[in-house]
XYZ file of C-alpha atoms in Angstrom:
595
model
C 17.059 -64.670 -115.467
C 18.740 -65.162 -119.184
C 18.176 -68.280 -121.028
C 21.885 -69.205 -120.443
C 20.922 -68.916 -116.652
C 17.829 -70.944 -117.127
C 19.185 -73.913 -119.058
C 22.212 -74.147 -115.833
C 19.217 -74.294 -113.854
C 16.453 -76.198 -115.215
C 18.151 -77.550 -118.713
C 21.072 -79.541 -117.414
C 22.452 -82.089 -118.973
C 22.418 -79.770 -122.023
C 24.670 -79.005 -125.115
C 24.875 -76.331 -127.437
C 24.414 -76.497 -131.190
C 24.579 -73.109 -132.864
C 22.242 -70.717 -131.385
C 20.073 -74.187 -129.445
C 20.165 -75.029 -126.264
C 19.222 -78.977 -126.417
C 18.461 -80.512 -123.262
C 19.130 -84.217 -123.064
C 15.140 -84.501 -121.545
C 12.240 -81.997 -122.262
C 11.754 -80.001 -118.905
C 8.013 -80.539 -119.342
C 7.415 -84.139 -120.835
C 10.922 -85.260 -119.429
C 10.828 -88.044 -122.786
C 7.514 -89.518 -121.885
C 7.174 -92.585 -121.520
C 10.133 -94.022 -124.212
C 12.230 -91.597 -122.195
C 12.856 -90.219 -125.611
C 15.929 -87.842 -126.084
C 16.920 -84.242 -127.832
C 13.644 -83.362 -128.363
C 13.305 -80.342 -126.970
C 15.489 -76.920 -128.222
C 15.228 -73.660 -126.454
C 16.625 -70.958 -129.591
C 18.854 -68.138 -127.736
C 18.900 -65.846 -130.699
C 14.910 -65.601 -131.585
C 14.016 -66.454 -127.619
C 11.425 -68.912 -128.414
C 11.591 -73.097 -127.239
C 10.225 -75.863 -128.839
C 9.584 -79.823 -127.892
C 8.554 -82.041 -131.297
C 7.976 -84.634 -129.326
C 3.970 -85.236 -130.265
C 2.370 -85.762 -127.377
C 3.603 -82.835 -125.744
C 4.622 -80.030 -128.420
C 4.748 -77.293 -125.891
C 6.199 -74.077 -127.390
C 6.504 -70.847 -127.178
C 8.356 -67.771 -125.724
C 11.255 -67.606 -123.337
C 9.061 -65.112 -121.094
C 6.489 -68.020 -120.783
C 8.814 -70.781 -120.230
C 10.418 -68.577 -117.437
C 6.783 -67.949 -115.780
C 5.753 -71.849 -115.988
C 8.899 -72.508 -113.867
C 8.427 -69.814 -110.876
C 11.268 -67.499 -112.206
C 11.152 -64.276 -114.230
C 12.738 -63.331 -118.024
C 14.988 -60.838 -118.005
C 14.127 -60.527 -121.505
C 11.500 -57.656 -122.583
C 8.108 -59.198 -123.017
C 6.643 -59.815 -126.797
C 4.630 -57.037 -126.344
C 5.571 -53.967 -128.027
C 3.892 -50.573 -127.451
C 4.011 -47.752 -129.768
C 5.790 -45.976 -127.163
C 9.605 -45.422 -125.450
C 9.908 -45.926 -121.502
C 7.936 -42.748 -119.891
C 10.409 -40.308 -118.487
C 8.804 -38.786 -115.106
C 9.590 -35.054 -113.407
C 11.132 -35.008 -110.316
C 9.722 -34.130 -107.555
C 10.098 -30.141 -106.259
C 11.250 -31.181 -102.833
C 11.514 -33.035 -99.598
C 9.888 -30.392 -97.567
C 10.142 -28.506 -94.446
C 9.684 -30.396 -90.692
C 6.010 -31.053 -90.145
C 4.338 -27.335 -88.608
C 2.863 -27.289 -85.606
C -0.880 -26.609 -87.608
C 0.185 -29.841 -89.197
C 1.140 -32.105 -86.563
C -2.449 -30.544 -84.508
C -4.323 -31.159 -87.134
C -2.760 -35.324 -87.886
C -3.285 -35.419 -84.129
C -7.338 -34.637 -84.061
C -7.221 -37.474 -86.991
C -5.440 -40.030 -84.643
C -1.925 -39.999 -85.836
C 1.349 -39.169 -83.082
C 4.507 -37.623 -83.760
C 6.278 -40.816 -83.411
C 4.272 -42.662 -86.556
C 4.766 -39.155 -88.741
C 8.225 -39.178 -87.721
C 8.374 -42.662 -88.904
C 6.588 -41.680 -92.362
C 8.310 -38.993 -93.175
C 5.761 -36.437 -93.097
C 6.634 -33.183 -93.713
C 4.954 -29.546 -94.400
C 6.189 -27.348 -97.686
C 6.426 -24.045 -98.459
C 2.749 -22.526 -97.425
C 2.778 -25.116 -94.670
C 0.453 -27.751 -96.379
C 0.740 -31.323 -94.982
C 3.431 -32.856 -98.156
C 3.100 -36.808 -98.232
C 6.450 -37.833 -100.001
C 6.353 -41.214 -102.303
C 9.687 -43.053 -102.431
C 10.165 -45.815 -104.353
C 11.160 -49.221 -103.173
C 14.815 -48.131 -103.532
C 14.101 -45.503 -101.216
C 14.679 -42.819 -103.995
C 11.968 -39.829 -104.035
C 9.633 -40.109 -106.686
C 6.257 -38.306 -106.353
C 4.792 -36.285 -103.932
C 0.990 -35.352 -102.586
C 0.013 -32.902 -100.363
C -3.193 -31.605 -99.007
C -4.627 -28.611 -96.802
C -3.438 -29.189 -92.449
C -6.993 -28.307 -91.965
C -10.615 -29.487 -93.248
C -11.591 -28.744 -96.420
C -14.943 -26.852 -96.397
C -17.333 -28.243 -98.722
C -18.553 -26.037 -101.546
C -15.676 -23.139 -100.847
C -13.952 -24.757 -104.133
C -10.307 -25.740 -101.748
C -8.592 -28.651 -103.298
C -8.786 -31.242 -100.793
C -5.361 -32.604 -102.275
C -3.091 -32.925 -105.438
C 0.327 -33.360 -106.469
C 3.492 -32.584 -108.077
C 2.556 -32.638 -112.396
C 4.237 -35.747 -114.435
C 5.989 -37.588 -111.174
C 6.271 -41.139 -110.807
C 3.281 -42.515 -109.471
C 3.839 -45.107 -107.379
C 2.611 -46.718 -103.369
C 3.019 -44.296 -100.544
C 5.294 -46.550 -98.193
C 6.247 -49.084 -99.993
C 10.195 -48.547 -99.105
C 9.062 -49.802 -95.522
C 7.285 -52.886 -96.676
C 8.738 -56.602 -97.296
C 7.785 -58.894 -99.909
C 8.088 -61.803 -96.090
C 4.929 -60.503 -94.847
C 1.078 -59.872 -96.125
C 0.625 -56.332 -97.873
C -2.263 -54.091 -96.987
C -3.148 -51.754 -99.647
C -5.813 -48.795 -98.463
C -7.082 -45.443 -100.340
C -5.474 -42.808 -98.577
C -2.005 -41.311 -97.146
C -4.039 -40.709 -93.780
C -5.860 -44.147 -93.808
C -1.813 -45.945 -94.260
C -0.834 -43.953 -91.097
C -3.506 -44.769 -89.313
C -2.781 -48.240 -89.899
C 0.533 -47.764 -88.810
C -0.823 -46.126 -85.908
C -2.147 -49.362 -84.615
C 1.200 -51.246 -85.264
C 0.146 -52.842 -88.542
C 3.576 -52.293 -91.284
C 3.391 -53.513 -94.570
C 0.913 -50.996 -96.136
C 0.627 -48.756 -98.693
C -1.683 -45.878 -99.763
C -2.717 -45.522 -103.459
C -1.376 -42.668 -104.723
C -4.767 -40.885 -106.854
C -7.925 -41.476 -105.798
C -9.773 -44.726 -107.243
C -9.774 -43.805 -110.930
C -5.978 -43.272 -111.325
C -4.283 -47.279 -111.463
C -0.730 -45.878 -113.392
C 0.756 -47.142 -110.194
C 0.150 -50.366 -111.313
C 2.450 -49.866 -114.075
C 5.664 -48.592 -112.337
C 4.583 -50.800 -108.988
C 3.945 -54.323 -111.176
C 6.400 -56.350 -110.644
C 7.138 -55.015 -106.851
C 3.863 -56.194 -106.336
C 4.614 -59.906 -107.669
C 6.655 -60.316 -104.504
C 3.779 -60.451 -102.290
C 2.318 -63.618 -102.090
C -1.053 -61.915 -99.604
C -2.407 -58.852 -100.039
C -4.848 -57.422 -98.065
C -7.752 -54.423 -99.893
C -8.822 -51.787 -96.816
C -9.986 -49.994 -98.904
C -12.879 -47.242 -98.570
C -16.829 -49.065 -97.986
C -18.673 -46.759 -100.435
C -19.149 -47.222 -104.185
C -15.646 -46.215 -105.730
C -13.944 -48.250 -103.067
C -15.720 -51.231 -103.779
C -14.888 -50.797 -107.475
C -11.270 -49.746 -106.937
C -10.915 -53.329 -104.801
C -12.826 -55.082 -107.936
C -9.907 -53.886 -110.285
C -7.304 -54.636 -108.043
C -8.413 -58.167 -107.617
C -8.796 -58.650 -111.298
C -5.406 -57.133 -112.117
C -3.588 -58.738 -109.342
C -4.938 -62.315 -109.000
C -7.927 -63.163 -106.915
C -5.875 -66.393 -105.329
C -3.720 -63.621 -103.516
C -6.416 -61.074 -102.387
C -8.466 -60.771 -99.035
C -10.618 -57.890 -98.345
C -11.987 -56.493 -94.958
C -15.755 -57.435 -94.158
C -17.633 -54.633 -94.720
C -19.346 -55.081 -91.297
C -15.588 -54.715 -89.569
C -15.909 -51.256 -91.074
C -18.765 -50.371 -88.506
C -20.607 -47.994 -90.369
C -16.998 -46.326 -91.035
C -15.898 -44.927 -94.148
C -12.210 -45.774 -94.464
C -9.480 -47.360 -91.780
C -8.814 -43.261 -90.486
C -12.521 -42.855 -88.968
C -12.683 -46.569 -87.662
C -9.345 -45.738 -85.829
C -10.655 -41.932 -84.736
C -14.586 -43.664 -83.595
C -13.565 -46.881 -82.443
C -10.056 -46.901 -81.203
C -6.868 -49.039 -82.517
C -8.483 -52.595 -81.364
C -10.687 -51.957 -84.026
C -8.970 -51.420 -87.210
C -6.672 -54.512 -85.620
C -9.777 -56.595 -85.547
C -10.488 -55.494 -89.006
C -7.250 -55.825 -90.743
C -6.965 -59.814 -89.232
C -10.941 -60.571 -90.122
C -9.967 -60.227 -93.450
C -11.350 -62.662 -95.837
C -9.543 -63.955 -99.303
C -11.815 -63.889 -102.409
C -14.115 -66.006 -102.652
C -13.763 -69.058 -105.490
C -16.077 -67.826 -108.687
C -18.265 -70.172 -110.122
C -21.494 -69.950 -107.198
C -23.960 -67.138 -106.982
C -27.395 -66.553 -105.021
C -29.417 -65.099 -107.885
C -30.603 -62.950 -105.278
C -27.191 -61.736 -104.308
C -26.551 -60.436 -108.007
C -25.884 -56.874 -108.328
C -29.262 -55.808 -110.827
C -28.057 -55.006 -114.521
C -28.186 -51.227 -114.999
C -27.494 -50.335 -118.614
C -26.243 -46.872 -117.966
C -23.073 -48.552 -116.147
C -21.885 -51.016 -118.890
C -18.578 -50.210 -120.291
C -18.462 -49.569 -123.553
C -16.654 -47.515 -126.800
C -18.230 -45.835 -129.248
C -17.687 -47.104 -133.001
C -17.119 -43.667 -134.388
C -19.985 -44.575 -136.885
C -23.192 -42.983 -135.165
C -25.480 -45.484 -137.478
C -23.542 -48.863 -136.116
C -24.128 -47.623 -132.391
C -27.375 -47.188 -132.639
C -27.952 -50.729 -133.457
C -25.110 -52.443 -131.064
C -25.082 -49.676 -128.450
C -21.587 -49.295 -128.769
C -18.579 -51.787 -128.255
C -20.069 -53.456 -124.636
C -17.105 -54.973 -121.936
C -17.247 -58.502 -121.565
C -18.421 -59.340 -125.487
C -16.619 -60.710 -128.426
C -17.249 -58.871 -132.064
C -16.222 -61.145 -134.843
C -15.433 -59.401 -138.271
C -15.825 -61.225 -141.820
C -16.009 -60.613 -145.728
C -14.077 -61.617 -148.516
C -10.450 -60.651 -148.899
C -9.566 -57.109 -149.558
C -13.174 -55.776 -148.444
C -11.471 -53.681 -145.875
C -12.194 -55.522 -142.520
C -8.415 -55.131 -141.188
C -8.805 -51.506 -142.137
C -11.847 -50.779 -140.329
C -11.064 -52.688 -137.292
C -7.695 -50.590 -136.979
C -10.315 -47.616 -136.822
C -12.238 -48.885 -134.471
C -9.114 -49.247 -132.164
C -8.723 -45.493 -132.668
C -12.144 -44.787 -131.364
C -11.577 -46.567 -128.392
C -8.357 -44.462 -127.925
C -10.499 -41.818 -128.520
C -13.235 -42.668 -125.716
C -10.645 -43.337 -123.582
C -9.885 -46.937 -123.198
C -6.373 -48.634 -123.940
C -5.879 -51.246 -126.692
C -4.176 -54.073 -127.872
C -3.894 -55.687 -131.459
C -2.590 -58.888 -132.919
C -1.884 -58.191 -136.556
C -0.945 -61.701 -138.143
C -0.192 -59.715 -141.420
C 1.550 -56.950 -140.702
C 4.467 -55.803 -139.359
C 4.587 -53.067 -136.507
C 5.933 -50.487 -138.476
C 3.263 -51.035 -141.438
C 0.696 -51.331 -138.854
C 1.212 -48.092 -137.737
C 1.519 -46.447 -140.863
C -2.013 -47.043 -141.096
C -3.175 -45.997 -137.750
C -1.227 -42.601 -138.512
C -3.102 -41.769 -141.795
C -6.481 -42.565 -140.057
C -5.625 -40.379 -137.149
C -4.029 -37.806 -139.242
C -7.131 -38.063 -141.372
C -7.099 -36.338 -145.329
C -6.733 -32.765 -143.803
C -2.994 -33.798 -142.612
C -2.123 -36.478 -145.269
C 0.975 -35.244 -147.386
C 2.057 -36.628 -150.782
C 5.631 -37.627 -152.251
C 6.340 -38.654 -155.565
C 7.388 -42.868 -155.354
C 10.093 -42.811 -158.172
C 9.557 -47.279 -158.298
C 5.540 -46.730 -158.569
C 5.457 -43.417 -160.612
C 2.802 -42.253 -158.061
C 2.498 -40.835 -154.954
C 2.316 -42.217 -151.961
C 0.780 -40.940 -149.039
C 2.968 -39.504 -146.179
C 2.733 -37.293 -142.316
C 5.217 -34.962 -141.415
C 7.159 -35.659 -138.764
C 6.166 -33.286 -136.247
C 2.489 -33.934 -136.956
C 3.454 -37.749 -136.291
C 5.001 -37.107 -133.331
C 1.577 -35.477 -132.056
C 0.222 -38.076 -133.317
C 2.351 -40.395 -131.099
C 2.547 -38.652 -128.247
C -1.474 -38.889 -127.945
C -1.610 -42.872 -127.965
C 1.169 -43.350 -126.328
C 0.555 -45.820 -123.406
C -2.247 -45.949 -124.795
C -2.103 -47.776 -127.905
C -0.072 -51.099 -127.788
C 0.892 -54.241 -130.604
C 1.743 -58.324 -130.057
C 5.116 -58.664 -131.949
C 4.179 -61.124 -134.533
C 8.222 -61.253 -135.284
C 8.805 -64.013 -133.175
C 5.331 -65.653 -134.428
C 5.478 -69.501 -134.785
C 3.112 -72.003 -136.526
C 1.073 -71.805 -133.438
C 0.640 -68.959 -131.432
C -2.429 -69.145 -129.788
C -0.701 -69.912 -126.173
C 1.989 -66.224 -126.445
C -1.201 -64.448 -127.669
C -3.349 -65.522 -124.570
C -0.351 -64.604 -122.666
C 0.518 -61.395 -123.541
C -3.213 -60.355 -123.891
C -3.365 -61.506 -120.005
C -0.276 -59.228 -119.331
C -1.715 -56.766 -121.550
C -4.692 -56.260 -119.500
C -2.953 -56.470 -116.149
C 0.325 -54.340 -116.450
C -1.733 -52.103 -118.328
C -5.433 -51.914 -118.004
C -5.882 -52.350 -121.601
C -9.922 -52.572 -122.339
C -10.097 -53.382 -126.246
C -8.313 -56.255 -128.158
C -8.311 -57.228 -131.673
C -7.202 -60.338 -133.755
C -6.459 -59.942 -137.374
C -6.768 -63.054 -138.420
C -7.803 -66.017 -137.035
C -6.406 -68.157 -139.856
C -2.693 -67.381 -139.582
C -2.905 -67.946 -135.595
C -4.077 -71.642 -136.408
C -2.613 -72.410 -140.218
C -1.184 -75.887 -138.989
C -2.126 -79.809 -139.039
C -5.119 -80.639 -141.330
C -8.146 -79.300 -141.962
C -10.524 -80.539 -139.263
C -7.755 -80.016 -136.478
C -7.285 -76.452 -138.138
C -10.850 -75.899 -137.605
C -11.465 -77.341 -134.262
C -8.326 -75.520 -133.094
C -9.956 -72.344 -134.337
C -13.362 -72.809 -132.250
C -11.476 -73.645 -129.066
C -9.441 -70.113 -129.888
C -12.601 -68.353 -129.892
C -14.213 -69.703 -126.700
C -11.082 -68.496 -125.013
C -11.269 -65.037 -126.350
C -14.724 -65.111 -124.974
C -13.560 -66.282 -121.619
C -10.805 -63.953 -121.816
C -13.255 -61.112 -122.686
C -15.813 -61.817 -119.901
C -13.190 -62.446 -117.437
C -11.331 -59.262 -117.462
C -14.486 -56.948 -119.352
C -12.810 -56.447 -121.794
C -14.198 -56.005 -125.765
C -12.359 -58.584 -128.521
C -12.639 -57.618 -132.179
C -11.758 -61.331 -134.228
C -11.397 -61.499 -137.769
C -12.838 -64.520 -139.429
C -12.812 -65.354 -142.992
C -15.810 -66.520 -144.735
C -15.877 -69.506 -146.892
C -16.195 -68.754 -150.948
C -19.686 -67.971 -151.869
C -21.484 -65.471 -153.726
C -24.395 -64.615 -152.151
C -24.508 -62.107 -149.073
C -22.580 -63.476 -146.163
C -24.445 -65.214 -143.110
C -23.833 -66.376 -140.026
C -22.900 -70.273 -141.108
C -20.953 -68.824 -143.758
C -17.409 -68.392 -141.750
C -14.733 -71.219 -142.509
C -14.697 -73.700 -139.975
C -17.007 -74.173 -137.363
C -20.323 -72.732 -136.460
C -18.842 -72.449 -132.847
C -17.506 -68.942 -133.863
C -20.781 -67.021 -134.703
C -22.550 -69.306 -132.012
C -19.809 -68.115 -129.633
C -19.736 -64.207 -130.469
C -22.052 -61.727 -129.256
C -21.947 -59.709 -132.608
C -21.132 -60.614 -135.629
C -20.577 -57.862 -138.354
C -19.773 -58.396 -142.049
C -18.229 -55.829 -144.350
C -18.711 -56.203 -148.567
C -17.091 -53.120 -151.157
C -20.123 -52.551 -153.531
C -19.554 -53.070 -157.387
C -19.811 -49.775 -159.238
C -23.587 -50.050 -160.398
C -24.348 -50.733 -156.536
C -22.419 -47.953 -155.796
C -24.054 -45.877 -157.989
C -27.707 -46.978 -156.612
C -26.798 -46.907 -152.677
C -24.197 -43.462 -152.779
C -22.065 -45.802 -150.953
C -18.663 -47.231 -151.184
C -19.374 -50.193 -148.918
C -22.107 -52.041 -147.137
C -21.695 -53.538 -143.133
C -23.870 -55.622 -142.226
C -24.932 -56.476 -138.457
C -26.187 -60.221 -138.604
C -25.806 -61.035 -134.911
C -26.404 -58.782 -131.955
C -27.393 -60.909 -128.585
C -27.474 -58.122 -126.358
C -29.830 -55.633 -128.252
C -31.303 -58.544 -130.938
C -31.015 -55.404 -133.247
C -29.366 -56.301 -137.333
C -29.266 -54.070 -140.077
C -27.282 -53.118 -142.920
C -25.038 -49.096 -143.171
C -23.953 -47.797 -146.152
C -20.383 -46.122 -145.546
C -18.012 -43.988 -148.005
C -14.150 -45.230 -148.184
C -11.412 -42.705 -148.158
C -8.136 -44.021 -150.260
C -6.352 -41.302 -148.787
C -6.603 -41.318 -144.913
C -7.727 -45.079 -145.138
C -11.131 -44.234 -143.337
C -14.720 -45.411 -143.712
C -16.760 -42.826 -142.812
C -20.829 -41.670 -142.799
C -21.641 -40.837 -146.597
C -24.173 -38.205 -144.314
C -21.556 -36.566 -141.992
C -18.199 -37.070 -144.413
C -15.173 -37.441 -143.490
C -14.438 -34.932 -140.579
C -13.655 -36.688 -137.488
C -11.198 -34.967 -135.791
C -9.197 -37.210 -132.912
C -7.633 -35.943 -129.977
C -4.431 -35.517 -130.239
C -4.439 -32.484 -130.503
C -5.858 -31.595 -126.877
C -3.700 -30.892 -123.502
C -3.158 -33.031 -120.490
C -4.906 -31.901 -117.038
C -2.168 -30.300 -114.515
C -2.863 -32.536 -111.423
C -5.617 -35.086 -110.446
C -8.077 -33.691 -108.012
C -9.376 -35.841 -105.268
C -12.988 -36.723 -104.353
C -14.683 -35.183 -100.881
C -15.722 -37.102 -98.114
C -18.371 -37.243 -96.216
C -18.321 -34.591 -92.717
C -15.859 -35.855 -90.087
C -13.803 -33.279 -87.524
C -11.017 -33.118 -90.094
């Protein structure tokens, strides 16, 4: 829906002035009580709405105004990546009919002609069974096959794989309907087996547990379903594949099969083959939604094992070995005086996580995309790959990467590496951040976030609203962060002092550094303390609740790749993009069944 189609259906009476759409009544306040008019202006040009009415003042983005009335933007969303749309392979082919091997071999598992007729199964070229993905259009987008026999453990067989850099997306979802519940299981073979018993609507993850890009071509199919239901396998990976599920699709929507309706089974295929159709029936309607959070049995809680928590290395060996790395589920705030670096550092600290494999996020209040990444390309370049080019304004030269070794560059964070688009910003923009963090971390599994700064997200009203305004930010960050375990880097300036920074020495409240689980301040050393410490600049851990750990780490500043580095191990690091991509994704084993 445009915004021309949303004011005929939620704006009228309206008239146009310029490039506002001014309803006679705000859609949310509707006047208040004075039934006050004109108060509200929805801006086509810049896509952003408005009510000054006081007591209300809700504001924001078209993409949010769309989403608080039930309808979706056709607009792109505010957030940006440093990428274009992925372009996918097609597939090498629809296959031959199904070979008699095959159709034996889907027979011993429980599955008739009729329901692989139905599916579309189909054998290819060396008479492996080929699983082919289509799209809710119908259109042929990825395919998977496997072996139409069992897959001996330790002879080194792949037990299955797939065409390289096709569209990943839900095996069957052409045959589902957005009317009824969705049932979303592990395997090709587990789907079939469901419909087997007579159960439609479901759909087979295409990868294995650890592979979720479906979630990024399947999103917004998957907003038609109002139930979903996880069958998904009862050992450890299932279990965590249905825990990421939930949190990227909405707990509200989400029921899972009782692990006792399982009976000892591994997946819906061997309940079907041990116990007969009435049984994966029985365990596809026992199916229980989420419970609410909020309500443990301490006994009940899964025991804390350190060697599980997420986490990201810093890049800087001395700062992990007092935090332990960048932990899921904890909020790092960053502070010093102006200019110290702290924006610069952060932005390499986003690298590292790009590096360890996590996707990212960043709010730059500051600075504009395209100067934001200008930075991130001289610290991933780093001085090795840095050119120079004479700036005829400056007299000096400024520092520069060729294009191909940019487009390496690119090419390695891309979908990995994404930025808020602080062009539509506003005087408050606390509620689109929030928002397209959430989106952020859904549509794309992104596991680090940063905020550079936490003044210009709150730079209105006076100076005890600014403030308070600024410690409710934070405690949603950390909600935000604990919810989805995720890690949130906030910058925080400190108030004017000239002593060595502390914990009550951030503007505003105390709530911040009460609120974050580390707190890490970064000071550029005068040239006789430079001298004395063989260091460029001094961070300083003052807070670390995990570990209880503090301490201080000298690091060396490089002007010309923009990196703070080890004045021990220099300035070497090497990033990855210059590595290859793995041909397919192999799939785990299972335990020994017939097939």
């Amino acid at each position: 829906m445009d915004v021309y189609a949303f004011a005929d259906a939620f704006l009228q009476p309206y008239q146009r002035k310029g490039q506002e759409i001014i309803p006679t009544y705000c859609p949310y306040c509707h006047g208040g009580d004075h039934k006050d008019k004109y108060t509200f202006a929805l801006n086509v040009d810049r896509q952003v709405f408005k009510c000054q009415r006081g007591s209300c003042g809700r504001q924001g983005h078209f993409t949010q105004l769309c989403r608080d009335f039930g309808v979706q933007a056709d607009q792109s969303m505010t957030l940006e990546p440093f990428r274009k749309e992925k372009h996918y392979a097609s597939p090498r082919g629809e296959g031959s009919p199904l070979t008699k091997q095959a159709e034996e071999y889907l027979k011993l598992r429980g599955i008739s002609k009729q329901t692989l007729e139905t599916c579309g199964v189909r054998s290819d070229a060396n008479g492996n069974i080929q699983f082919n993905y289509l799209d809710a259009s119908g259109t042929h987008v990825f395919t998977k096959y496997r072996p139409s026999h069992k897959v001996q453990k330790g002879t080194g067989e792949r037990k299955a794989w797939r065409d390289k850099d096709t569209k990943p997306v839900l095996y069957l979802m052409h045959l589902c309907s957005p009317e009824k519940p969705l049932i979303i299981v592990e395997g090709e073979i587990d789907c079939l087996s469901l419909v087997e018993c007579g159960i439609d609507n479901a759909v087979s993850v295409p990868s294995g547990t650890q592979d979720l890009t479906f979630l990024d071509t399947c999103f917004d199919w998957l907003q038609q379903f109002h139930n979903i239901t996880l069958f998904v396998d009862n050992d450890a990976p299932g279990q965590e594949l249905a825990a990421k599920l939930i949190s990227r699709l909405g707990e509200c929507r989400i029921s899972t099969v009782p692990l006792e309706l399982y009976r000892g089974c591994k997946d819906a295929n061997e309940l079907l083959y041990r116990h007969g159709k009435d049984a994966v029936i029985e365990a596809v309607a026992g199916a229980k939604l989420v419970p609410v959070a909020g309500l443990l049995e301490l006994a009940d809680v899964k025991p804390l094992d350190l060697e599980s928590i997420e986490r990201d290395s810093s890049g800087i060996k001395a700062l992990d070995d007092i935090l332990g790395g960048f932990m899921a589920g904890q909020l790092t705030v960053w502070t010093g005086k102006r200019g110290e670096g702290k924006s610069t550092l952060l932005g390499q600290m986003m690298i590292e996580a790009v590096e360890c494999g996590s996707k990212v996020c960043a709010y730059s209040g500051e600075l504009q995309a395209t100067y934001f990444q200008y930075c991130i390309d001289l610290q991933c370049a780093g001085p090795k790959y840095v050119m120079y080019r004479k700036d005829p304004l400056r007299d000096t030269q400024a520092a520069y990467i060729t294009k191909g070794m940019r487009d390496m560059i690119h090419d390695w964070y891309r979908g990995r590496f994404y930025i808020y688009d602080n062009s539509i910003a506003q005087s408050n923009e606390v509620e689109n951040v929030m928002n397209v963090f959430t989106y952020a971390v859904k549509r794309y599994d992104c596991k680090v976030f940063m905020v550079d700064n936490l003044m210009t997200l709150q730079n209105d009203g006076d100076d005890r609203s600014f403030y308070r305004k600024q410690s409710v930010f934070t405690g949603q960050l950390v909600d935000f962060a604990k919810k989805y375990n995720v890690h949130v880097h906030l910058v925080a300036h400190p108030r004017k002092t000239d002593r060595d920074l502390g914990n009550d020495d951030i503007a505003g409240s105390g709530d911040i550094t009460n609120r974050a689980d580390n707190v890490i301040t970064v000071s550029r050393l005068s040239e006789a303390e430079r001298a004395q410490n063989g260091a460029d600049s001094v961070l300083r851990v003052i807070k670390n609740r995990f570990y209880g750990k503090v301490g201080e780490i000298g690091l060396n500043f490089c002007t010309t790749s923009r990196r703070f580095y080890l004045p021990s191990t220099g300035n070497t690091r090497q990033y990855g993009w210059m590595d290859g991509e793995p041909v397919y994704t192999e799939i785990g084993e299972t335990e020994e069944l017939p097939w």
